[in-house]
PDB file of C-alpha atoms and ligand atoms in Angstrom:
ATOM      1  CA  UNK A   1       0.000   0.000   0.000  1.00 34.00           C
ATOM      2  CA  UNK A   2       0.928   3.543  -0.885  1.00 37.00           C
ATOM      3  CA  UNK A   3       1.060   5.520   1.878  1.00 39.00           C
ATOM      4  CA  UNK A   4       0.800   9.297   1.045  1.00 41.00           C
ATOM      5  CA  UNK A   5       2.536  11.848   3.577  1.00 45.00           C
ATOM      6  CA  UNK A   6      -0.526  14.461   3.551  1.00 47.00           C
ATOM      7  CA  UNK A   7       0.359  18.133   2.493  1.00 56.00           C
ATOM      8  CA  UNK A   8       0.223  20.344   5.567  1.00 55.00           C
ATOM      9  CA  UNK A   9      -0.908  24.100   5.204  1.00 71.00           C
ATOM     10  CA  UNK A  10       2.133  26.480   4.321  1.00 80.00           C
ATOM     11  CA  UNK A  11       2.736  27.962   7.762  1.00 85.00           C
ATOM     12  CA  UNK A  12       5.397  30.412   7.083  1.00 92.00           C
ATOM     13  CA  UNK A  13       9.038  30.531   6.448  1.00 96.00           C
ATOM     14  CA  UNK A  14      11.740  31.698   9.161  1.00 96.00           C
ATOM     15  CA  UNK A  15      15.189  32.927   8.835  1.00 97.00           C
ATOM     16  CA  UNK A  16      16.863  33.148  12.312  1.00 97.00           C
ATOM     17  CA  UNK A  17      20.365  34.955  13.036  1.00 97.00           C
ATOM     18  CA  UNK A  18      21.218  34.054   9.088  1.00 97.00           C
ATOM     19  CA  UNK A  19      23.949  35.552   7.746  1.00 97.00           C
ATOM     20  CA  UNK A  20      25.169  34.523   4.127  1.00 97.00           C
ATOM     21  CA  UNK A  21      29.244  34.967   2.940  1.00 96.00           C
ATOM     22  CA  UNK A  22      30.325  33.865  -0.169  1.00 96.00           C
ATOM     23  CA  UNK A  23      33.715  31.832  -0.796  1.00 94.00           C
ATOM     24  CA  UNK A  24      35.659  34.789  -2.110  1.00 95.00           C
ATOM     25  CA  UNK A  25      34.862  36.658   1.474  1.00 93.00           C
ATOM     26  CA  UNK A  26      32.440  38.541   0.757  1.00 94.00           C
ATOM     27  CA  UNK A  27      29.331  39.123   3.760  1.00 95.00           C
ATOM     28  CA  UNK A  28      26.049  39.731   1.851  1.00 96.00           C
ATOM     29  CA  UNK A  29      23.997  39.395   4.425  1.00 96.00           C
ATOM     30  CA  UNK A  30      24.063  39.298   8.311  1.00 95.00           C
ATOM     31  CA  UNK A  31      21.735  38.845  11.274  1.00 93.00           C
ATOM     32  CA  UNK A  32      18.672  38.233   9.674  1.00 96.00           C
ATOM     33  CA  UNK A  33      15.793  37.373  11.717  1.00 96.00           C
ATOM     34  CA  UNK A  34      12.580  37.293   9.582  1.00 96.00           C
ATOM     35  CA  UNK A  35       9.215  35.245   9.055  1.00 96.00           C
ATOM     36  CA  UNK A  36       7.251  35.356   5.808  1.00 96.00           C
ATOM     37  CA  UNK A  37       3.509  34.630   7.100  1.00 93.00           C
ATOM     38  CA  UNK A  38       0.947  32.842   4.761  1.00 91.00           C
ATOM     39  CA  UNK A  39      -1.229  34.984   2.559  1.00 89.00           C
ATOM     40  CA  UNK A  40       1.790  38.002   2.973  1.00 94.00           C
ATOM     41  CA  UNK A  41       3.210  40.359   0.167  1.00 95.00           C
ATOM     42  CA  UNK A  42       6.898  40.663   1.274  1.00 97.00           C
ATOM     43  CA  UNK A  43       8.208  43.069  -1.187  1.00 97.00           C
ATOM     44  CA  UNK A  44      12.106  43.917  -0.078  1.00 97.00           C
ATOM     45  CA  UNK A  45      13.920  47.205  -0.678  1.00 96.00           C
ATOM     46  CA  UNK A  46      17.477  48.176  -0.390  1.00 94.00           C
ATOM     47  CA  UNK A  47      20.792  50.252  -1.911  1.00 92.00           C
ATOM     48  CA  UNK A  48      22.465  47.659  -4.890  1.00 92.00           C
ATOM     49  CA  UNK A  49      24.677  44.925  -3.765  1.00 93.00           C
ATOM     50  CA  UNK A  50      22.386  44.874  -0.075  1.00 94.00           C
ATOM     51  CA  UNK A  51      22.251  40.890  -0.887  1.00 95.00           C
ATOM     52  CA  UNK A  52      18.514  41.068  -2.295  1.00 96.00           C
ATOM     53  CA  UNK A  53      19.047  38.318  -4.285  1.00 95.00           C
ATOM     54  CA  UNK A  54      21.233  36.620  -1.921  1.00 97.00           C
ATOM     55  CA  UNK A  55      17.761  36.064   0.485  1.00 97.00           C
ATOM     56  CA  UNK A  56      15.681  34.908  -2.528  1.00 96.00           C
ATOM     57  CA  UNK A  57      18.335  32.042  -2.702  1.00 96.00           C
ATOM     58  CA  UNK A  58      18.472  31.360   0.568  1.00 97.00           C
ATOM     59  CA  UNK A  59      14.692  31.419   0.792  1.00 96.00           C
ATOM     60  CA  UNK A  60      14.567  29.108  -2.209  1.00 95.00           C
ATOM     61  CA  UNK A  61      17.084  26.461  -0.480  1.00 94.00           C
ATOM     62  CA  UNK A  62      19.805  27.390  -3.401  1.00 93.00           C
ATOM     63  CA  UNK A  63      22.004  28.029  -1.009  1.00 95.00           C
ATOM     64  CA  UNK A  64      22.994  27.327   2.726  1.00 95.00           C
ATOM     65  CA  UNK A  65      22.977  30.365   4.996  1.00 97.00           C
ATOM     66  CA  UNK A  66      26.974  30.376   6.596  1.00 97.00           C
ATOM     67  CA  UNK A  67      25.421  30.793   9.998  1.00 96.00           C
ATOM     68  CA  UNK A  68      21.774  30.449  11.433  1.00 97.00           C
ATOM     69  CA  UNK A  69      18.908  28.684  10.460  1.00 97.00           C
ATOM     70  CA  UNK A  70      15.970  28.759   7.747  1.00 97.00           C
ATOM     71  CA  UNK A  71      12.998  26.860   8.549  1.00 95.00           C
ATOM     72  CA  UNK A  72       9.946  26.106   5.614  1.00 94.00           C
ATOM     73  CA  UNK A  73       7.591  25.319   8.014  1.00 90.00           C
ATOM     74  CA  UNK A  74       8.719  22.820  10.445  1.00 88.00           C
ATOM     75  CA  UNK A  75      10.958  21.346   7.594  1.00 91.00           C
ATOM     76  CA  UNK A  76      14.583  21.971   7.184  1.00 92.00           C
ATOM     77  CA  UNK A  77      14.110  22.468   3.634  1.00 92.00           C
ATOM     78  CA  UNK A  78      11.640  23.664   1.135  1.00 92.00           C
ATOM     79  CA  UNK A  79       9.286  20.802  -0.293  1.00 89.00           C
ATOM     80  CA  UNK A  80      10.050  20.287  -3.858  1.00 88.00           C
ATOM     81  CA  UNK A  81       7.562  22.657  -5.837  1.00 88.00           C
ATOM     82  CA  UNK A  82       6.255  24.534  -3.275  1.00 92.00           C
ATOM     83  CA  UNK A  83       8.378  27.826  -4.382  1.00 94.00           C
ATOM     84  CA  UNK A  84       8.121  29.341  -7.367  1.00 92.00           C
ATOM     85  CA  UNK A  85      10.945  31.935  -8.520  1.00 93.00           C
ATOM     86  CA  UNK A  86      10.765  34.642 -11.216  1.00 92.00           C
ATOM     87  CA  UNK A  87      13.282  36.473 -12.888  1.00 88.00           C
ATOM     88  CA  UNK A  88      14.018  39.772 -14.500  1.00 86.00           C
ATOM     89  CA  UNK A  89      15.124  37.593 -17.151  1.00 89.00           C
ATOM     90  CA  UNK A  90      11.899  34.794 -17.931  1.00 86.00           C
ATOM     91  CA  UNK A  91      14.637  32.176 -18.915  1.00 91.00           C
ATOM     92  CA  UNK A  92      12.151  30.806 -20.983  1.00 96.00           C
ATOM     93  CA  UNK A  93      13.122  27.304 -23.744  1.00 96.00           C
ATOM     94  CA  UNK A  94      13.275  29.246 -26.802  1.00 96.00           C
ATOM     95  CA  UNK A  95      12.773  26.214 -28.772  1.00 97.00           C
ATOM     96  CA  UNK A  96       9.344  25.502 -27.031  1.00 97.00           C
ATOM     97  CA  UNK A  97       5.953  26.586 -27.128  1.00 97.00           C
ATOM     98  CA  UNK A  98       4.421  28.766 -24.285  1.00 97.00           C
ATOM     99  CA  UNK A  99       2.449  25.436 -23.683  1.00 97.00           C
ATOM    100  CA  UNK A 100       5.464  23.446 -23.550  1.00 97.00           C
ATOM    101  CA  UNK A 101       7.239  25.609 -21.426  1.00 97.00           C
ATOM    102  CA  UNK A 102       4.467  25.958 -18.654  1.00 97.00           C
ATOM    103  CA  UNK A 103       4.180  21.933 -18.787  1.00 97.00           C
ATOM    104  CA  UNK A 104       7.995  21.462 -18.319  1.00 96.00           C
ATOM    105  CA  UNK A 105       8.057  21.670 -14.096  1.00 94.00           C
ATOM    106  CA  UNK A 106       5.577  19.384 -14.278  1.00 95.00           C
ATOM    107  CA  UNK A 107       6.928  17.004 -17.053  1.00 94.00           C
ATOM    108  CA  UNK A 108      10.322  17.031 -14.758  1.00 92.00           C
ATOM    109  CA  UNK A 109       8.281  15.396 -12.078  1.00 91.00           C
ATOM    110  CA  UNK A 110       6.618  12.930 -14.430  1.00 93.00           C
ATOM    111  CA  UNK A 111       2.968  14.190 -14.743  1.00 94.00           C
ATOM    112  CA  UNK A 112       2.158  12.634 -17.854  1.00 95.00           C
ATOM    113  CA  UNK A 113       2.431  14.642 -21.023  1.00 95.00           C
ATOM    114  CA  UNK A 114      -1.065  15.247 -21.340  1.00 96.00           C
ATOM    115  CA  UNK A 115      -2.033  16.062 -17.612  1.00 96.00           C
ATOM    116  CA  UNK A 116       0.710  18.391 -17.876  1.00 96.00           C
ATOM    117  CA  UNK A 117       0.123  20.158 -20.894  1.00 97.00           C
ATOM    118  CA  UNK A 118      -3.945  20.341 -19.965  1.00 97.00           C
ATOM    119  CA  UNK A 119      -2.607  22.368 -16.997  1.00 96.00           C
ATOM    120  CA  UNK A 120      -0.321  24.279 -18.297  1.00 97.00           C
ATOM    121  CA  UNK A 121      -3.056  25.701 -20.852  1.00 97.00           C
ATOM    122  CA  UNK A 122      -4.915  26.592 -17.869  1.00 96.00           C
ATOM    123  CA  UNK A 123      -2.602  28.296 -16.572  1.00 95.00           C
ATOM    124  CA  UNK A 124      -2.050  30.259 -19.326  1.00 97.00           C
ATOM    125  CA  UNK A 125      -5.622  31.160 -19.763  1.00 95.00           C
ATOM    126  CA  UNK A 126      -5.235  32.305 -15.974  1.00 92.00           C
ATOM    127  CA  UNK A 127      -2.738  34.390 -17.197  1.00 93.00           C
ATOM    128  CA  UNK A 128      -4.978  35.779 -20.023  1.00 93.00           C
ATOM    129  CA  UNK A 129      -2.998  34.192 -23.003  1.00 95.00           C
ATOM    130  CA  UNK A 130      -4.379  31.405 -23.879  1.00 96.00           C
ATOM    131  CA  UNK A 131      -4.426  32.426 -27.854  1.00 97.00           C
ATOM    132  CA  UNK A 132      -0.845  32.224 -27.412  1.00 97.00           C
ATOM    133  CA  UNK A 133      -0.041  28.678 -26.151  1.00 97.00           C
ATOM    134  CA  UNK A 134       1.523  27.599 -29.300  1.00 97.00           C
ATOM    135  CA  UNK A 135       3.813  30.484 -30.186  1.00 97.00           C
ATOM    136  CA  UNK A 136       7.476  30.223 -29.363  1.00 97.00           C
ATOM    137  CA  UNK A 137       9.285  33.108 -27.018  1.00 97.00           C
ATOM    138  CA  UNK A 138      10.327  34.655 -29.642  1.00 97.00           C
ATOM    139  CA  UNK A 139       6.930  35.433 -31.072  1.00 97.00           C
ATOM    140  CA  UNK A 140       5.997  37.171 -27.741  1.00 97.00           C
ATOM    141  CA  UNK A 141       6.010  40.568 -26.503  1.00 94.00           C
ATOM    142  CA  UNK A 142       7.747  40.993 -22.971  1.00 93.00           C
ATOM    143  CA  UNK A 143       4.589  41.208 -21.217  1.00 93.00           C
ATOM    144  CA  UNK A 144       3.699  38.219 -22.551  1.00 95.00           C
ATOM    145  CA  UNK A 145       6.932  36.193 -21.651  1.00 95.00           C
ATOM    146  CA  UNK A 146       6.906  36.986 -18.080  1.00 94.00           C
ATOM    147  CA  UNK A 147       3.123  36.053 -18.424  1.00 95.00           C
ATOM    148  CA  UNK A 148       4.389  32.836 -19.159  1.00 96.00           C
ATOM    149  CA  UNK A 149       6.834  32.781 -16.331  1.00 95.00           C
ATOM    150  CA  UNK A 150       5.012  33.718 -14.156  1.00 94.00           C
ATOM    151  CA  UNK A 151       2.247  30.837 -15.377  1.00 95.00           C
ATOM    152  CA  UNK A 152       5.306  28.086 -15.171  1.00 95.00           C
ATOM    153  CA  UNK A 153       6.260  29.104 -11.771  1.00 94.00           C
ATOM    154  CA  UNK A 154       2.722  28.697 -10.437  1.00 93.00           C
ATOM    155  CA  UNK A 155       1.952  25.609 -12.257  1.00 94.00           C
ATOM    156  CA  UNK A 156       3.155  23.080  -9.513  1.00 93.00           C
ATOM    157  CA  UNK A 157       0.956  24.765  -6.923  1.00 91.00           C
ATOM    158  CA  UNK A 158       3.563  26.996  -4.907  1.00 93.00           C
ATOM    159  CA  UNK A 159       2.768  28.112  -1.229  1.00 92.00           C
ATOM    160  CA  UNK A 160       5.391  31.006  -1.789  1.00 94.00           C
ATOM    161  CA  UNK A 161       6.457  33.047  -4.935  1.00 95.00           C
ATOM    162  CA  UNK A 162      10.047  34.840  -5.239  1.00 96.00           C
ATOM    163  CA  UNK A 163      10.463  37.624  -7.881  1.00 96.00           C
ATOM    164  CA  UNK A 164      13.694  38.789  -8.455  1.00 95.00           C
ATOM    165  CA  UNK A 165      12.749  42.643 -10.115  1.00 94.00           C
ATOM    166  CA  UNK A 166      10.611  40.771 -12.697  1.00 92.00           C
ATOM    167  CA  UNK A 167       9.272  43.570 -14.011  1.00 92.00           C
ATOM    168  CA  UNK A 168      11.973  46.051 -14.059  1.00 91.00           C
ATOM    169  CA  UNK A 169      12.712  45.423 -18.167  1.00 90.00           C
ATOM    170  CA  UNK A 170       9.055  46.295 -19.193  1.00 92.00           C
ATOM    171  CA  UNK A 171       7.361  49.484 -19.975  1.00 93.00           C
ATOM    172  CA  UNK A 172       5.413  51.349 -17.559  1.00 93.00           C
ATOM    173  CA  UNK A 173       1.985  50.273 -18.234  1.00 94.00           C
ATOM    174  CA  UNK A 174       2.751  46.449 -18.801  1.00 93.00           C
ATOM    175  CA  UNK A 175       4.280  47.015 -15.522  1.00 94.00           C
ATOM    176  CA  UNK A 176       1.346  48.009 -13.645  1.00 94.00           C
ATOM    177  CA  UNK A 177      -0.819  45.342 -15.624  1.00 92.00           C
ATOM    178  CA  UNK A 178       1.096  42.934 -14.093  1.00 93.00           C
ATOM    179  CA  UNK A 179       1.095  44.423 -10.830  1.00 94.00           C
ATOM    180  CA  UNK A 180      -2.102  44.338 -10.738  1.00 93.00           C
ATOM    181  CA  UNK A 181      -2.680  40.568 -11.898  1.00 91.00           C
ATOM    182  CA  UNK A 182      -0.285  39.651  -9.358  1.00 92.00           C
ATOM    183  CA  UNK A 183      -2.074  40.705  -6.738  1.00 91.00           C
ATOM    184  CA  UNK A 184      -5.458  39.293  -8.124  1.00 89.00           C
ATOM    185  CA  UNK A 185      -3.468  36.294  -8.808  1.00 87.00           C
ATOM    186  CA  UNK A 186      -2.034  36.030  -4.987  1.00 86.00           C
ATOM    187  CA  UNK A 187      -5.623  36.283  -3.654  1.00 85.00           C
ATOM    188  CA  UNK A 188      -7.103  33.661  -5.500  1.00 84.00           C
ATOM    189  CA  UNK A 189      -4.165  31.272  -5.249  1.00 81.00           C
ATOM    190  CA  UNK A 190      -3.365  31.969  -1.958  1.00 83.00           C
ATOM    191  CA  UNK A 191       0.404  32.332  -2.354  1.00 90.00           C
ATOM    192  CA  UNK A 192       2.814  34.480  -0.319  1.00 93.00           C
ATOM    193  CA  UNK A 193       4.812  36.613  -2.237  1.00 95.00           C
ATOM    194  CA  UNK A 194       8.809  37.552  -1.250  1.00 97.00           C
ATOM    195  CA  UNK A 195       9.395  40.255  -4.129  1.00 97.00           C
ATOM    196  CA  UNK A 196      12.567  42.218  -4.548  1.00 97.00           C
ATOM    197  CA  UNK A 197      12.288  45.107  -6.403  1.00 95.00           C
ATOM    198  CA  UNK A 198      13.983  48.882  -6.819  1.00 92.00           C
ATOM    199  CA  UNK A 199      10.686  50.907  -7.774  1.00 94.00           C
ATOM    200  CA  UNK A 200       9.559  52.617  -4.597  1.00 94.00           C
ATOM    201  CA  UNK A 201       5.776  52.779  -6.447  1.00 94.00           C
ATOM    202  CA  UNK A 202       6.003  49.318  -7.054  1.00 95.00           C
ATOM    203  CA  UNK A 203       6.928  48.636  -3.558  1.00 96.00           C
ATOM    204  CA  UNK A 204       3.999  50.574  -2.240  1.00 96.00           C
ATOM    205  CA  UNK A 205       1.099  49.263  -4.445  1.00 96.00           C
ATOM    206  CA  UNK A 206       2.182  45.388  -3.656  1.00 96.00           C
ATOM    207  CA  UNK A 207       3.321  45.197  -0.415  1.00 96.00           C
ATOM    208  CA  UNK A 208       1.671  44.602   2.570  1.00 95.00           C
ATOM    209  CA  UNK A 209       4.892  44.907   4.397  1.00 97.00           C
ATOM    210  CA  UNK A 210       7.680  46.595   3.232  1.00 97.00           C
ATOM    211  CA  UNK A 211      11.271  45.534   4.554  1.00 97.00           C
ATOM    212  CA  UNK A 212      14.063  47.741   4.226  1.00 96.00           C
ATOM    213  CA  UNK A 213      17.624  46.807   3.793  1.00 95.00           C
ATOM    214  CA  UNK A 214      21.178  48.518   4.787  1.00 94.00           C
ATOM    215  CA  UNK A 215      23.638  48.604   2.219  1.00 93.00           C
ATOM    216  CA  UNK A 216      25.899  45.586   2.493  1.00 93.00           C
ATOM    217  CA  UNK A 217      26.112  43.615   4.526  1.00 93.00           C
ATOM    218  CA  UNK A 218      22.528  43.808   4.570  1.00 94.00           C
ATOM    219  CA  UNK A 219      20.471  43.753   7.612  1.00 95.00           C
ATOM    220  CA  UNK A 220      16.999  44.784   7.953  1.00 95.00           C
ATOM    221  CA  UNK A 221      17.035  48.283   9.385  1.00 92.00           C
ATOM    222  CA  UNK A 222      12.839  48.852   8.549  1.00 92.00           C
ATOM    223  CA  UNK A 223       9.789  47.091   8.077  1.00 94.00           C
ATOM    224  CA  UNK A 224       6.730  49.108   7.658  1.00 96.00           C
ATOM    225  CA  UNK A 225       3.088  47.081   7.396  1.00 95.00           C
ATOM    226  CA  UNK A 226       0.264  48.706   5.438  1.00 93.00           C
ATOM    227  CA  UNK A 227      -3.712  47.103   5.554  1.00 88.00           C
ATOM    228  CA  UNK A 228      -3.550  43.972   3.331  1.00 83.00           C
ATOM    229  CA  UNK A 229      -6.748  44.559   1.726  1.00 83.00           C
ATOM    230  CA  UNK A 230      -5.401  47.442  -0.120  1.00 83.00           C
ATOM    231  CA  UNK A 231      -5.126  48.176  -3.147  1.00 84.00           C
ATOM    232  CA  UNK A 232      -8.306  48.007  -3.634  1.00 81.00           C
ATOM    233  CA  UNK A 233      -7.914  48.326  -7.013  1.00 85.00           C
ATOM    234  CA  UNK A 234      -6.009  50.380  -9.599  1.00 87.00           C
ATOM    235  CA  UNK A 235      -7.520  53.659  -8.479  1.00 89.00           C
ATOM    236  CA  UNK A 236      -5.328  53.503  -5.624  1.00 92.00           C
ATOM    237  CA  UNK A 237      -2.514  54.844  -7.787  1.00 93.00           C
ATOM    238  CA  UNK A 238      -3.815  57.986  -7.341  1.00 93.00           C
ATOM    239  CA  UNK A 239      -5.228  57.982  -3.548  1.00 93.00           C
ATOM    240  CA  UNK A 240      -3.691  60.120  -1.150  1.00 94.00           C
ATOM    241  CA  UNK A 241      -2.838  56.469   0.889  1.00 93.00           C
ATOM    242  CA  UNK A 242      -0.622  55.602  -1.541  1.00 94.00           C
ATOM    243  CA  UNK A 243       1.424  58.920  -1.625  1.00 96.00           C
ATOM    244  CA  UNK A 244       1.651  58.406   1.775  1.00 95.00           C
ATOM    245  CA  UNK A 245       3.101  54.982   1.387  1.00 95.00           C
ATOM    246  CA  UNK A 246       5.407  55.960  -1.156  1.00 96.00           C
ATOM    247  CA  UNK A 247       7.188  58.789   1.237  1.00 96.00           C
ATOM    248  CA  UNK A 248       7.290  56.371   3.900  1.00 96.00           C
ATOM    249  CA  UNK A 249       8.805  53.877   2.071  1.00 96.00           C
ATOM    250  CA  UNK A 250      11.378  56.526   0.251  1.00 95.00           C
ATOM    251  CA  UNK A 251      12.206  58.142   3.518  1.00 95.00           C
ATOM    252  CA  UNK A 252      13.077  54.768   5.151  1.00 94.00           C
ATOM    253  CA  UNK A 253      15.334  53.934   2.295  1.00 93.00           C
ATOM    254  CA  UNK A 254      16.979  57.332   2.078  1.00 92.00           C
ATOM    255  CA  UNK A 255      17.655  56.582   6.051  1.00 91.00           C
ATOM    256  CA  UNK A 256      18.919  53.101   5.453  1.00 90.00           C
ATOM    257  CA  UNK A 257      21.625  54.607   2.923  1.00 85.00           C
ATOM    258  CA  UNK A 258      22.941  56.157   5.635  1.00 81.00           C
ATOM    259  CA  UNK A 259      23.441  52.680   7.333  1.00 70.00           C
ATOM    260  CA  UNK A 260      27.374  52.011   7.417  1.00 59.00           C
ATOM    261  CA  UNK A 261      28.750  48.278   8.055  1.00 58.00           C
TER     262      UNK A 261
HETATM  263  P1  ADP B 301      21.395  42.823  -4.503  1.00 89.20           P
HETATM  264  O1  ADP B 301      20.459  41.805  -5.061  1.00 89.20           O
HETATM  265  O2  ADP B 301      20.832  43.541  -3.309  1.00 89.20           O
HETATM  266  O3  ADP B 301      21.928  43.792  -5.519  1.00 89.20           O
HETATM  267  P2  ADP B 301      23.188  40.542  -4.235  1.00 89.20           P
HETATM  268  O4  ADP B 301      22.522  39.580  -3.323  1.00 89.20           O
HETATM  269  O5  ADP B 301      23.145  40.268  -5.698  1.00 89.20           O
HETATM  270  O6  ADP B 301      22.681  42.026  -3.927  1.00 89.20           O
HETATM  271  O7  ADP B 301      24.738  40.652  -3.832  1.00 89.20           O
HETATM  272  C1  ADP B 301      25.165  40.980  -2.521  1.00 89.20           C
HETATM  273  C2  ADP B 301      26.677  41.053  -2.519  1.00 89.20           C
HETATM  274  O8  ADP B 301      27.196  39.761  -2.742  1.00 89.20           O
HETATM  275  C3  ADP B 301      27.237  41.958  -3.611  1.00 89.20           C
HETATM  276  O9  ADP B 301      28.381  42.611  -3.120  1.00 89.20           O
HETATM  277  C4  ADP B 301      27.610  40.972  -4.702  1.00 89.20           C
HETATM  278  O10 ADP B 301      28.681  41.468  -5.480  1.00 89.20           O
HETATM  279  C5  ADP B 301      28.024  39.769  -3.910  1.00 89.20           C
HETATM  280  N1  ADP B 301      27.785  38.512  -4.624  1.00 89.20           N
HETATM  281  C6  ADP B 301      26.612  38.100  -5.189  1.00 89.20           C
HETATM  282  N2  ADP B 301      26.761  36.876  -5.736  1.00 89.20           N
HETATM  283  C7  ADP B 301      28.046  36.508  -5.507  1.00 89.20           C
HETATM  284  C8  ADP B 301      28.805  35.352  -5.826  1.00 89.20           C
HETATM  285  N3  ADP B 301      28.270  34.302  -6.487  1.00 89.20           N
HETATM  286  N4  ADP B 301      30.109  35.313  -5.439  1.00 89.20           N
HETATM  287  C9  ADP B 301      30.662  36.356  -4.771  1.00 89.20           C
HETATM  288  N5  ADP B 301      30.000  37.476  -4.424  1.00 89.20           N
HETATM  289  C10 ADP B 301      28.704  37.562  -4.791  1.00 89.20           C
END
């Protein structure tokens, strides 16, 4: 008899005293003591070279903190396809279809070819481009790639999402598109979100907590929490709330500059 291990409820992931050094010496990141809760928007701020990036791996399990410990759950490591990760960069298959692409995590963990591929055509119809399943990455705007990484990296059912200043390449109204399908798209799945990015606006219309980095070694030197149900919707980009959150969040970060090693 096959006895299945039954999928607990994501109940946040916990960095305590971690503090990541590469081989060639050089401290990224130090002290951390964090918890991403289910259901939260994480986005992460911070000077270049704060070690941004350097959390997203850790928080993926690509890499062993040097000191302290990350917990994914009550597991010492993340459970495979439970995190999702997008890029700047979609790192797409150029030689296969939308479809195929958005089928491969599956494929790699032998779903059958066509349980994968009917899923991955949902998920591209979740991501409003259905029309497009058969067209290679070449034959698709930017917009439209990162739709389709951002469809691949939800296809196995993550409980947390890591963006890496996905949409930093794309032009200003594809950006806020996708801001805005991201956060109907972390309601209805139910996904935390960790996302890294250096638009201050972008910060404030995602987050619902806002952490704040020093330059490196980085160390958290802010957090600031904002109501979860907002945005309410796009018309927030214009509400006097969100000015507010925006000079919060720039004064912080003008402050953490000022944060020495
Ligand atoms: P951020 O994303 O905030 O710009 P990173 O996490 O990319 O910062 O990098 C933090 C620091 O670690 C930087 O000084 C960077 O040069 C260094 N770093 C990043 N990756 C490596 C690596 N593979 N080897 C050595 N140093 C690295």
């Amino acid at each position: 008899m096959v006895t299945q291990t039954p999928e607990l409820p994501f109940t946040g992931l916990t960095l305590s005293g971690v503090a990541a050094r590469y081989a060639n010496g050089t401290e990224a990141l130090r002290d951390l003591d964090l918890t991403v809760m289910p259901g939260e928007r994480l986005v992460v701020v911070g000077p270049s070279g704060a070690g941004k990036s350097t959390l997203l791996r850790l928080m993926a399990g690509l890499m062993a903190p040097t000191s302290g410990t990350i917990r994914w759950g009550n597991a010492t490591a993340p459970r495979p396809g439970s995190i999702g990760v997008v890029f700047q960069d979609p790192t797409l298959l150029p030689w296969r279809s939308a479809l195929g692409n958005v089928a491969l995590p599956l494929r790699v963990r032998g779903v059958p070819q066509r349980a994968a591929r009917e899923a991955a055509y949902e998920g591209l119809r979740a991501m409003g481009i259905a029309d497009f399943a058969h067209a290679v990455p070449a034959e698709l705007s930017g917009g439209m790639r990162m739709r389709v990484a951002l469809a691949r990296a939800l296809i196995t059912g993550p409980d947390l999402l890591l963006f890496d200043e996905p949409f930093a390449a794309l032009d200003e109204i594809t950006r806020f598109r996708l801001n805005d399908d991201l956060l109907a798209l972390a309601a209805t799945a139910r996904v935390s979100l960790v996302f890294v990015t250096h638009s201050i606006f972008e910060s404030a219309y995602l987050a619902s907590r806002v952490l704040v980095l020093s330059p490196r070694p980085g160390r958290i030197v802010d957090g600031l929490e904002f109501p979860p149900q907002d945005p309410a919707g796009p018309s927030f980009r214009t509400a006097e709330a969100f000015r507010l959150r925006t000079a919060a969040i720039s004064t912080a970060l003008t402050r953490a500059m000022g944060e020495g090693p």
